[in-house]
mmCIF file of C-alpha atoms in Angstrom:
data_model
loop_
_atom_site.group_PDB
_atom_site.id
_atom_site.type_symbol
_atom_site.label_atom_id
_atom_site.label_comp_id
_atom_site.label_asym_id
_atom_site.label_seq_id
_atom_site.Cartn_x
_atom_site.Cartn_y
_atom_site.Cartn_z
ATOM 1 C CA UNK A 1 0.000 0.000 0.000
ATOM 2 C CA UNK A 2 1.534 3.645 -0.898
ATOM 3 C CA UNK A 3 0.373 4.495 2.826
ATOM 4 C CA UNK A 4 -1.609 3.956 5.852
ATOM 5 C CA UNK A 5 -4.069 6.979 4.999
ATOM 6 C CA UNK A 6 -5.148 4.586 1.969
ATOM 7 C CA UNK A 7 -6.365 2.245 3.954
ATOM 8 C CA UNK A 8 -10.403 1.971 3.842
ATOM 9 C CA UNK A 9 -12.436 3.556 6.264
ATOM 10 C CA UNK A 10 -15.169 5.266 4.584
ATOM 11 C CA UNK A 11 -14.196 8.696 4.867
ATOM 12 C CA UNK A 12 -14.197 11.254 1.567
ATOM 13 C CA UNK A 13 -10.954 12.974 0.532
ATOM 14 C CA UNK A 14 -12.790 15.700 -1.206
ATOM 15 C CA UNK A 15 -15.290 17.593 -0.063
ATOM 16 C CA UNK A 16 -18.592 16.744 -1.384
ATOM 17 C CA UNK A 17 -21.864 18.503 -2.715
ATOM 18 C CA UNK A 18 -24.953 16.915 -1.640
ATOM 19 C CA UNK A 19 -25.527 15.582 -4.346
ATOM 20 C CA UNK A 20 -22.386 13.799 -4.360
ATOM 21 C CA UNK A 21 -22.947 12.170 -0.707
ATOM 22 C CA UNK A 22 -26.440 10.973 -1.936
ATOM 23 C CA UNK A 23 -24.869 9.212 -5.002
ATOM 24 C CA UNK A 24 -22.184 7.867 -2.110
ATOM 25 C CA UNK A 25 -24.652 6.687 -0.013
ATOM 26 C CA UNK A 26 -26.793 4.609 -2.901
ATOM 27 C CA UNK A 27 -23.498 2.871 -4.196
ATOM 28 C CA UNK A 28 -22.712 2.122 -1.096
ATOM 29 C CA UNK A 29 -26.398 0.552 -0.429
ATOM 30 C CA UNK A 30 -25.837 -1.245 -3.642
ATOM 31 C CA UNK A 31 -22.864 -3.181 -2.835
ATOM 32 C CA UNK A 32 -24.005 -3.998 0.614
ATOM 33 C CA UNK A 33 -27.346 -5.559 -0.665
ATOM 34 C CA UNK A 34 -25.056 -7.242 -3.343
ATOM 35 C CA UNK A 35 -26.875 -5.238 -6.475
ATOM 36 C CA UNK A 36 -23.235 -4.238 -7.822
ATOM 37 C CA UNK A 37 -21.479 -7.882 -8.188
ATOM 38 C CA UNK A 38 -17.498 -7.597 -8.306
ATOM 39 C CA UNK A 39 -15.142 -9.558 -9.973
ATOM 40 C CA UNK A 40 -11.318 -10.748 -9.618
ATOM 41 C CA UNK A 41 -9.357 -10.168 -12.744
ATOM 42 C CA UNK A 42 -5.876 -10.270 -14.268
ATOM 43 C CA UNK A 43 -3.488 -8.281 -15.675
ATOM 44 C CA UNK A 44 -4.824 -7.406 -19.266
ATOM 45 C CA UNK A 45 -1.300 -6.748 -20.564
ATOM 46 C CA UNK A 46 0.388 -9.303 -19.397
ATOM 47 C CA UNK A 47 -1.895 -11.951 -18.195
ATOM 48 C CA UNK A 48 -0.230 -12.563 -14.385
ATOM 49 C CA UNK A 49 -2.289 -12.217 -11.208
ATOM 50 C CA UNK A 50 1.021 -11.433 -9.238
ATOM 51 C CA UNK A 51 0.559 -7.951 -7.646
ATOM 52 C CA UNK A 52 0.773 -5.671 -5.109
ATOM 53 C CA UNK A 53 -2.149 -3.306 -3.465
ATOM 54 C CA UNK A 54 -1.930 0.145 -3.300
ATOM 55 C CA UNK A 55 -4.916 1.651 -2.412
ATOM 56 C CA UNK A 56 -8.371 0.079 -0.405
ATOM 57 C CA UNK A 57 -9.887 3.402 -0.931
ATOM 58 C CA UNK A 58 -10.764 6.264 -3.474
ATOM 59 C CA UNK A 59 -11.058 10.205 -3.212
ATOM 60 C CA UNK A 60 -15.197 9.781 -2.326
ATOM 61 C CA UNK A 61 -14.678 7.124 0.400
ATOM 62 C CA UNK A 62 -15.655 4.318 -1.372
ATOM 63 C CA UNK A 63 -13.652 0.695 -1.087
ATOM 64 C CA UNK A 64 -12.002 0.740 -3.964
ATOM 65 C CA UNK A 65 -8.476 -1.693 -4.629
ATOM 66 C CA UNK A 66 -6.260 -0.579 -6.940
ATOM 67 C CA UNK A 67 -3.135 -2.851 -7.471
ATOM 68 C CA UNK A 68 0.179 -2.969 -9.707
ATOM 69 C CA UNK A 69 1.248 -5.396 -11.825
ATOM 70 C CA UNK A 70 4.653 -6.753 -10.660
ATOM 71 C CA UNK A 71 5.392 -8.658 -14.047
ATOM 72 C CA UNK A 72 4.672 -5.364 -16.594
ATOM 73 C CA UNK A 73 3.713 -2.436 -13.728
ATOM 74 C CA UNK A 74 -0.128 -2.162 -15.630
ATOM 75 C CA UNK A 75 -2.189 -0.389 -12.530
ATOM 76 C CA UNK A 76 -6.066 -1.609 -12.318
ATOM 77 C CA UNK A 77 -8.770 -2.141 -10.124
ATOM 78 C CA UNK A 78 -8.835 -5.657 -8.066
ATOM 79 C CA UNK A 79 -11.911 -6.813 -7.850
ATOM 80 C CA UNK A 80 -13.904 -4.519 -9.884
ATOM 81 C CA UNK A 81 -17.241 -4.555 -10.741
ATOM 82 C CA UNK A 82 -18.875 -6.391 -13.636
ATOM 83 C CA UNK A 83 -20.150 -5.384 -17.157
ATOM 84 C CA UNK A 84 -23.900 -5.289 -15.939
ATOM 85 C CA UNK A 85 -22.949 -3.678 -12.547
ATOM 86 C CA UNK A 86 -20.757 -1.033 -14.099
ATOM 87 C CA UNK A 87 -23.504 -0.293 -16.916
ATOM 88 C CA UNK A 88 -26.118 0.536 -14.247
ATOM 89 C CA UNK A 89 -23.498 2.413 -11.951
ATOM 90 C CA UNK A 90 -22.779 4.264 -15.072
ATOM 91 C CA UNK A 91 -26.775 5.163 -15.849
ATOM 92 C CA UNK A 92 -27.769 5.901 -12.276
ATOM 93 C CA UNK A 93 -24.905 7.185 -10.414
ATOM 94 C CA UNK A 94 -21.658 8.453 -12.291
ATOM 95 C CA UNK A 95 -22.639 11.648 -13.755
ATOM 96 C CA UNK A 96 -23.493 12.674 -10.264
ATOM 97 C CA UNK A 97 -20.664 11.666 -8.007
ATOM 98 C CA UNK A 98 -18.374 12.531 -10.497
ATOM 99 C CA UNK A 99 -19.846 16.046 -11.408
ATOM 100 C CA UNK A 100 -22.208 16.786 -8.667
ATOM 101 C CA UNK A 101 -24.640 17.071 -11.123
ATOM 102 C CA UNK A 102 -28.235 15.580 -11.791
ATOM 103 C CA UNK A 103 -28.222 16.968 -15.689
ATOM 104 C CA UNK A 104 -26.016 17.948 -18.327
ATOM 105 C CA UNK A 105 -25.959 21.620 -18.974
ATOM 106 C CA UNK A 106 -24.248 24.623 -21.082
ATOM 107 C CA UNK A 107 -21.396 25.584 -18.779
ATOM 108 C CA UNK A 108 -20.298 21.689 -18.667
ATOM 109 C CA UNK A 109 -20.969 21.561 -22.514
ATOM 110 C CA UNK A 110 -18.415 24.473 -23.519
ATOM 111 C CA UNK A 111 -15.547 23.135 -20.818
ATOM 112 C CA UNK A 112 -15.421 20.155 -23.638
ATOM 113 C CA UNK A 113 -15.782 22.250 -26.196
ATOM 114 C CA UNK A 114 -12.434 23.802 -24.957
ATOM 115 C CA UNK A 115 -10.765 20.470 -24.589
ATOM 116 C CA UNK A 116 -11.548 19.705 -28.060
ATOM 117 C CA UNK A 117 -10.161 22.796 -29.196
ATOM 118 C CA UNK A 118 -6.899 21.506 -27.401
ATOM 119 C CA UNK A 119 -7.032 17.541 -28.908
ATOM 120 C CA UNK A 120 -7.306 19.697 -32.179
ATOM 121 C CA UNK A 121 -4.404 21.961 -32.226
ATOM 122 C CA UNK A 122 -2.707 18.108 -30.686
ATOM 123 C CA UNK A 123 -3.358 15.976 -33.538
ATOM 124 C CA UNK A 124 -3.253 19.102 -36.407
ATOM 125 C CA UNK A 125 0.029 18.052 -37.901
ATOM 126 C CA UNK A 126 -0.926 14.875 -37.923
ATOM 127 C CA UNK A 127 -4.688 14.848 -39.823
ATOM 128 C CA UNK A 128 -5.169 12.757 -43.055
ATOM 129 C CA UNK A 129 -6.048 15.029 -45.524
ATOM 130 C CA UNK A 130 -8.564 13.417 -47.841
ATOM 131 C CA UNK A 131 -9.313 13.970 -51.409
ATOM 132 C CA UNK A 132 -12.969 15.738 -52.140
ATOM 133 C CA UNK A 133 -14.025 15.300 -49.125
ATOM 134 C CA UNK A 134 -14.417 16.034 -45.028
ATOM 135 C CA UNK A 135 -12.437 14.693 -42.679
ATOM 136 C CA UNK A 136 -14.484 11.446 -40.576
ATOM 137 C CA UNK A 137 -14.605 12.393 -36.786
ATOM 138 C CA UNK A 138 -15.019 9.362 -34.418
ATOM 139 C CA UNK A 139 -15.994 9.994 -30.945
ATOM 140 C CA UNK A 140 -16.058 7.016 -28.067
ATOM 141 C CA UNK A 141 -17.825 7.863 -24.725
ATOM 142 C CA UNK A 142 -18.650 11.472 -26.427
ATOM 143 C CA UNK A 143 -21.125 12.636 -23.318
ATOM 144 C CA UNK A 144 -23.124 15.607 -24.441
ATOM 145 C CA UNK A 145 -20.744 15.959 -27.449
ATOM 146 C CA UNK A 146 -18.676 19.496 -26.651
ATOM 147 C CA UNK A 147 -15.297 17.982 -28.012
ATOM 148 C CA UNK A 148 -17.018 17.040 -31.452
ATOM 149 C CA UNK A 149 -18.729 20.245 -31.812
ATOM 150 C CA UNK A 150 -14.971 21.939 -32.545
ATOM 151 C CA UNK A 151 -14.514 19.673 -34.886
ATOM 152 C CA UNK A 152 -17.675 20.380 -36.422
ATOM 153 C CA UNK A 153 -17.220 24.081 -37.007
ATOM 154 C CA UNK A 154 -13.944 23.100 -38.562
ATOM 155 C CA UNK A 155 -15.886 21.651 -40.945
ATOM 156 C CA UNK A 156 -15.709 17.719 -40.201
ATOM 157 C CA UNK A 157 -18.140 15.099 -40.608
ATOM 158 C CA UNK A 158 -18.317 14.017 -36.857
ATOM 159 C CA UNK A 159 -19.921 10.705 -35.152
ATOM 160 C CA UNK A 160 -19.822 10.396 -31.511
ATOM 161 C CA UNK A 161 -20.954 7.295 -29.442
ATOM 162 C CA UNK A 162 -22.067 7.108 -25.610
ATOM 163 C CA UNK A 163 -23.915 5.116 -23.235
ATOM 164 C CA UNK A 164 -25.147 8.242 -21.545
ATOM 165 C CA UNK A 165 -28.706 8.656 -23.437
ATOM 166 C CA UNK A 166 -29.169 12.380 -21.149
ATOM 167 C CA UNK A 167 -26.633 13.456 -22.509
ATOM 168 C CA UNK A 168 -26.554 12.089 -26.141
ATOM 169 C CA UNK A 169 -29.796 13.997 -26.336
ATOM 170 C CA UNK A 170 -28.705 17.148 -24.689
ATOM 171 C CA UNK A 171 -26.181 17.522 -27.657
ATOM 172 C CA UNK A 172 -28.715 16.204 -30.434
ATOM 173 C CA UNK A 173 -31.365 18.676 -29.381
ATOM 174 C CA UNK A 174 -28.805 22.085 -28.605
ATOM 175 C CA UNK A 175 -26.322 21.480 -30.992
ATOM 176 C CA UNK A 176 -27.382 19.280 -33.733
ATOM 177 C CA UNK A 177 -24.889 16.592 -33.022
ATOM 178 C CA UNK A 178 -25.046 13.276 -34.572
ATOM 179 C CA UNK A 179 -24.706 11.361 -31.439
ATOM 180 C CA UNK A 180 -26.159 7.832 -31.109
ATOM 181 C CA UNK A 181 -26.271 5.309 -28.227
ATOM 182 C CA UNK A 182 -24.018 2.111 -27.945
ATOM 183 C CA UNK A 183 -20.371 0.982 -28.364
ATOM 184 C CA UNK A 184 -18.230 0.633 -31.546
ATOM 185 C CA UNK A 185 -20.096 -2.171 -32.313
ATOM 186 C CA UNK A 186 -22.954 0.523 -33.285
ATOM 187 C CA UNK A 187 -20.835 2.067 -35.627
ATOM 188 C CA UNK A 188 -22.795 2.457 -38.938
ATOM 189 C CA UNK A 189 -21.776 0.575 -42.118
ATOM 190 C CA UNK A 190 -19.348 2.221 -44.608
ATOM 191 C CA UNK A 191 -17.763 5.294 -41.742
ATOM 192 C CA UNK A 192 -14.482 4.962 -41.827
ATOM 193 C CA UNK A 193 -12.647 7.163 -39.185
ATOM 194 C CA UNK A 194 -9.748 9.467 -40.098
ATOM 195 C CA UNK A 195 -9.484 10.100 -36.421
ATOM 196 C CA UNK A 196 -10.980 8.206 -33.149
ATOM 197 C CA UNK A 197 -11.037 10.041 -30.186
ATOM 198 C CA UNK A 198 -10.906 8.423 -26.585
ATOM 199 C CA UNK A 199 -11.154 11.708 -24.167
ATOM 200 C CA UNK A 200 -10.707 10.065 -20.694
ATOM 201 C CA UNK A 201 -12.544 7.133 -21.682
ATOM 202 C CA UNK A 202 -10.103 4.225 -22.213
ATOM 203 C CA UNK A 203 -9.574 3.906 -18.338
ATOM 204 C CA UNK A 204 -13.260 3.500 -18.027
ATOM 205 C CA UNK A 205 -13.691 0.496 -20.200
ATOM 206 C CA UNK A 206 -13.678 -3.190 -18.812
ATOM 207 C CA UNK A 207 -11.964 -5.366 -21.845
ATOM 208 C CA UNK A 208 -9.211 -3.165 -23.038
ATOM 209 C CA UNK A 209 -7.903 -6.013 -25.280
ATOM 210 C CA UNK A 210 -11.742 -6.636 -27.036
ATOM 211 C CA UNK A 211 -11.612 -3.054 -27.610
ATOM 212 C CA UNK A 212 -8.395 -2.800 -29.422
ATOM 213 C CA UNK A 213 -9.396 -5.483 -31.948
ATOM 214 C CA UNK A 214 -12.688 -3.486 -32.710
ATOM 215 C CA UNK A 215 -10.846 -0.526 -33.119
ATOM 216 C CA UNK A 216 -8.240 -2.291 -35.250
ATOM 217 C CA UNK A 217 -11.198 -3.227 -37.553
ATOM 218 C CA UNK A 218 -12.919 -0.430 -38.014
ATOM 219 C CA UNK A 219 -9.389 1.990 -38.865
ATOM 220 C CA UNK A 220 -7.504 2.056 -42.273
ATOM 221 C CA UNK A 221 -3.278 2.709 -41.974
ATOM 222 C CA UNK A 222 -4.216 6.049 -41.836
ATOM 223 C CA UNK A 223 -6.270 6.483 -39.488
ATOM 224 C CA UNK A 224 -5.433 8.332 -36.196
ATOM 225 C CA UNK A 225 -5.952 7.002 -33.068
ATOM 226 C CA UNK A 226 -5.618 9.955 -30.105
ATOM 227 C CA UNK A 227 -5.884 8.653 -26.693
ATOM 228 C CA UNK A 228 -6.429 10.848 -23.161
ATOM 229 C CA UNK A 229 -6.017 9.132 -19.735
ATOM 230 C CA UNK A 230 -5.364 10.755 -16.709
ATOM 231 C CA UNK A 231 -1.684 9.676 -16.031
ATOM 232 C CA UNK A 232 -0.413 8.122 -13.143
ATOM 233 C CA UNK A 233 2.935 9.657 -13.212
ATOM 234 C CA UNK A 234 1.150 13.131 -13.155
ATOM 235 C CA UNK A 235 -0.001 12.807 -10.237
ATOM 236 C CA UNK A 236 2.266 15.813 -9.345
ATOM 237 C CA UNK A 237 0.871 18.455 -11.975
ATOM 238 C CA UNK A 238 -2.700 17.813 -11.860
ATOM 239 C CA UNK A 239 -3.757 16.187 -8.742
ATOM 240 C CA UNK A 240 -1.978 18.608 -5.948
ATOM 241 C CA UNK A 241 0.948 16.308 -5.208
ATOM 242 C CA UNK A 242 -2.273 13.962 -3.868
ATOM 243 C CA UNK A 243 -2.445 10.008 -5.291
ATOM 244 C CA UNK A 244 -6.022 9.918 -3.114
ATOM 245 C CA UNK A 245 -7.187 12.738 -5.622
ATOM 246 C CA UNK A 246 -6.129 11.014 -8.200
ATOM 247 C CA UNK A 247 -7.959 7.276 -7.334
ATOM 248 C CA UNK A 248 -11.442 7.233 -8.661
ATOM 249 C CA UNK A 249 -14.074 4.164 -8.075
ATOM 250 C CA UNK A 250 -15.014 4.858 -12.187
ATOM 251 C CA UNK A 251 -11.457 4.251 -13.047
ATOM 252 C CA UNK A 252 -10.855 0.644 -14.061
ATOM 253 C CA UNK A 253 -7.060 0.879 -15.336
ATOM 254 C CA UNK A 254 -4.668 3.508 -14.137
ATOM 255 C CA UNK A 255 -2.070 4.356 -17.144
ATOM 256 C CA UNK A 256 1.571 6.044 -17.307
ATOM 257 C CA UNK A 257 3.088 6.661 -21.313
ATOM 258 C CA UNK A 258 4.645 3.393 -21.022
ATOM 259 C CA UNK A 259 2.243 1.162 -19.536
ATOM 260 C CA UNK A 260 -0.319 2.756 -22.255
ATOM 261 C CA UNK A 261 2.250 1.768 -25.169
ATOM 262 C CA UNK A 262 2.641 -1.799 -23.979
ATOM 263 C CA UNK A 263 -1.225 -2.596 -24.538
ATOM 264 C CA UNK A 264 -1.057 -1.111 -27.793
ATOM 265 C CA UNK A 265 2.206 -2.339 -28.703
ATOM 266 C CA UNK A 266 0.409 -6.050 -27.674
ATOM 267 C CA UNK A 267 -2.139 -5.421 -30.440
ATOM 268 C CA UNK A 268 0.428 -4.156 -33.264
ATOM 269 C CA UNK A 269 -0.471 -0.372 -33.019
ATOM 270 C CA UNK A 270 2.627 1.955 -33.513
ATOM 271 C CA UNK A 271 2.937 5.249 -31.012
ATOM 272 C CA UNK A 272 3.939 8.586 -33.076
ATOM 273 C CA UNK A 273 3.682 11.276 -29.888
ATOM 274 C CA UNK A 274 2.726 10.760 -26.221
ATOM 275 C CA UNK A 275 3.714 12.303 -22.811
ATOM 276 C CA UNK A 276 2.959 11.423 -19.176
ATOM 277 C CA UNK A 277 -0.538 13.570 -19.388
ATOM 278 C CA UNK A 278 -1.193 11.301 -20.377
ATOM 279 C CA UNK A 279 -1.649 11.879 -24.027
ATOM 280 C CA UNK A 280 -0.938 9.744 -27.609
ATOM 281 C CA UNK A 281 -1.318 9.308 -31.223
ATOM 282 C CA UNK A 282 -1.107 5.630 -31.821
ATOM 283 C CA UNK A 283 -1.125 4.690 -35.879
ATOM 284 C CA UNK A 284 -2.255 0.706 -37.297
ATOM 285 C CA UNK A 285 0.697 -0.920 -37.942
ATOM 286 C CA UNK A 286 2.036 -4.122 -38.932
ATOM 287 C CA UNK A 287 1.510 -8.009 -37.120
ATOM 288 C CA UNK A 288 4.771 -8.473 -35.246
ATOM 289 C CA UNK A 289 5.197 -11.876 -32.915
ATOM 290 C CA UNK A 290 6.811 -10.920 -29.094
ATOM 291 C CA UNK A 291 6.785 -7.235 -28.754
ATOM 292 C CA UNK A 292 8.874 -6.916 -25.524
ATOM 293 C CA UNK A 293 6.605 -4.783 -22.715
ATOM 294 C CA UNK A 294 8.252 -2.448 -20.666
ATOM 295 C CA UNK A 295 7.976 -3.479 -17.115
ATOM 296 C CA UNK A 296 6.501 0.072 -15.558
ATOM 297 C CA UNK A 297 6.866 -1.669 -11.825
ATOM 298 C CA UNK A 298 9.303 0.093 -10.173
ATOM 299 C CA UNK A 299 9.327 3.321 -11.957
ATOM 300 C CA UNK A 300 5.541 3.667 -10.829
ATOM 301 C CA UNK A 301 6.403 2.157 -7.733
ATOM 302 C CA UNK A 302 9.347 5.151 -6.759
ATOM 303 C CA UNK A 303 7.076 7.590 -8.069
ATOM 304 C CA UNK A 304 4.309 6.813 -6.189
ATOM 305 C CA UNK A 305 6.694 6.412 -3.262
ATOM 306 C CA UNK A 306 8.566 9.861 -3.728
ATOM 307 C CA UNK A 307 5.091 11.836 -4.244
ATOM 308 C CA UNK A 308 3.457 10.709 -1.452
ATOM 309 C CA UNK A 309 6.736 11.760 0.657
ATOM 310 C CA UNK A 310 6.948 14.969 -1.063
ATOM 311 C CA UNK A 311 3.199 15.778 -0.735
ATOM 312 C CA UNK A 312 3.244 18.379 1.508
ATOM 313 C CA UNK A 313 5.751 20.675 0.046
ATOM 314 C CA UNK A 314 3.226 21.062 -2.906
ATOM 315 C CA UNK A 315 1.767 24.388 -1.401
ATOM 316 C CA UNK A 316 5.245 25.586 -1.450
ATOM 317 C CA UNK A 317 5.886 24.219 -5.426
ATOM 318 C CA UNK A 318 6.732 27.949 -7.803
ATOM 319 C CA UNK A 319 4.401 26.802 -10.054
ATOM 320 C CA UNK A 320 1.312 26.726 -7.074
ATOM 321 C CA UNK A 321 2.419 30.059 -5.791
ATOM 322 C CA UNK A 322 2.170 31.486 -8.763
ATOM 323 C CA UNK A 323 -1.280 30.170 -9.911
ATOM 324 C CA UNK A 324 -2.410 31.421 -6.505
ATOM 325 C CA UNK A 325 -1.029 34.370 -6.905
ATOM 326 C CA UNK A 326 -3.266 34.555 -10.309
ATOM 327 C CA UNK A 327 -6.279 34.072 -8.564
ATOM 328 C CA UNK A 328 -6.179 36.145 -6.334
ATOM 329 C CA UNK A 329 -5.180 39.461 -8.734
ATOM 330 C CA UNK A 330 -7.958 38.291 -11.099
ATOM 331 C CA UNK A 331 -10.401 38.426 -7.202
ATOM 332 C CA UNK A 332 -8.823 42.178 -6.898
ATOM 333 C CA UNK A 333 -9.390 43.311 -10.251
ATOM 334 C CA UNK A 334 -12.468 41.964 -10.300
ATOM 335 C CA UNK A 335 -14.066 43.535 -7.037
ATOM 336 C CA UNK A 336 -13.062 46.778 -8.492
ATOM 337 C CA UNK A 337 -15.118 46.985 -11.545
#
């Protein structure tokens, strides 16, 4: 375990709406009267079941076991829950422990639409540039749609897909988005994506290795593949120095750069940028027998290690002053007007 404070005992690490301790409460009432069912798993890189625990608990309070793969350093949940329990945690519960929220609306809408302004200017240099006609726009776990509005108005033919049927039709009815419920195996005959998008979505889903086969499928040589994931080994940019920020129940696999490029590496898909965001552009490439994996263990292991030591000195870090600093000039300078 990285440390004693993640150890279970029910109490949240962030401070929650009440919303939020409402949707606590109800998960919590659905794993005690066993309508959530869990399951024990393996690692889906590697295929061993030896590894070590770091975490009993996640940033709401909920039990929640993370481990670490000691053969290839792959971080996932252990047990998690199953397909069926996930799906109705995912229709009933997610939006609003995650988001404090019991709808989608505009403000929410437009903080995607910036992130897809951001994956665009990413993958720009990279974009196929097809002959007589627009570029195809494939969205997994596309929510209300903000990201594939950007696209849109840069004049692409975008799809987006989503078990979320709230907010599919939040983005159908404001924004004229073609957004339709289901996984890629709803993808309609004859679209063939120039880019797929995966926006902090890969670490939700439950068979990474079934997924990379449909994707492989459905993609041409060309097409590009961008993938988001919160990274593990960023803990220290964009979760406050704090691994129990970081730890969500939603989160089934935990990925750094590396750990990322040895699943795709397993199913023959070449990397062409990434960083420890974590963000990539993975490319189809060719069959090749024993791609070595990169065993992530200890470098995960020394990071999580070091951060957790380090964790208080965060409010001391330049780069925190300063943002604080930010804030509170744009407070001043707003008072006075």
């Amino acid at each position: 375990m990285i440390s004693k404070r993640f150890k279970y005992d029910g109490a949240p690490h962030l401070r929650l709406n009440q919303i939020q301790l409402a949707s606590k409460v109800k998960i919590e009432e659905n794993i005690n009267k066993g309508r959530y069912k869990f399951e024990n798993i393996n690692c889906q890189i590697c295929n061993s079941d030896n590894f070590e625990i770091l975490t009993q608990k996640d940033r709401y309070g909920l039990a929640h076991q993370v481990v670490i793969c000691k053969n290839c350093g792959l971080v996932y949940t252990n047990p998690r829950m199953t397909q069926k329990s996930y799906s109705k945690f995912y229709n009933s519960e997610y939006r609003k422990l995650y988001g404090g929220r019991n709808a989608p609306n505009t403000a929410v809408f437009y903080s995607y639409y910036e992130r897809g302004k951001r994956i665009y200017k990413y993958v720009g240099q990279y974009l196929p540039t097809p002959k007589n006609r627009s570029l195809n726009i494939l969205e997994i776990g596309c929510g209300a749609g903000g990201i594939l509005l950007f696209f849109k108005e840069n004049g692409c033919n975008v799809l987006g897909l989503d078990l979320d049927e709230q907010y599919l039709q939040f983005g159908r009815d404001n924004f004229g988005l073609d957004l339709r419920y289901g996984t890629l195996d709803k993808l309609p005959d004859g679209f063939t994506p120039d880019v797929i998008i995966y926006s902090h979505v890969l670490e939700h889903i439950l068979d990474l290795n079934l997924e990379l086969k449909k994707v492989k499928k459905i993609c041409s040589s060309k097409t590009i593949i961008y993938i988001e994931v919160p990274g593990i080994q960023n803990i220290h940019r964009s979760y406050k120095m704090d691994a129990l920020l970081y730890f969500q129940n939603a989160h089934t696999f935990h990925f750094s750069q590396n750990s990322l490029l040895n699943l795709f590496k397993k199913h023959c898909f070449n990397l062409i940028i990434g960083d420890e965001f974590v963000r990539c552009i993975f490319t189809k490439g060719q069959d090749q027998d024993n791609q070595p994996l990169m065993n992530e263990y200890k470098p995960i292991i020394d990071y999580l290690s070091k951060t957790e030591r380090f964790k208080s000195m965060f409010p001391f870090k330049i780069s925190t002053i300063k943002m604080k600093v930010a804030l509170i000039l744009k407070s001043i300078k707003c008072k006075q007007f």
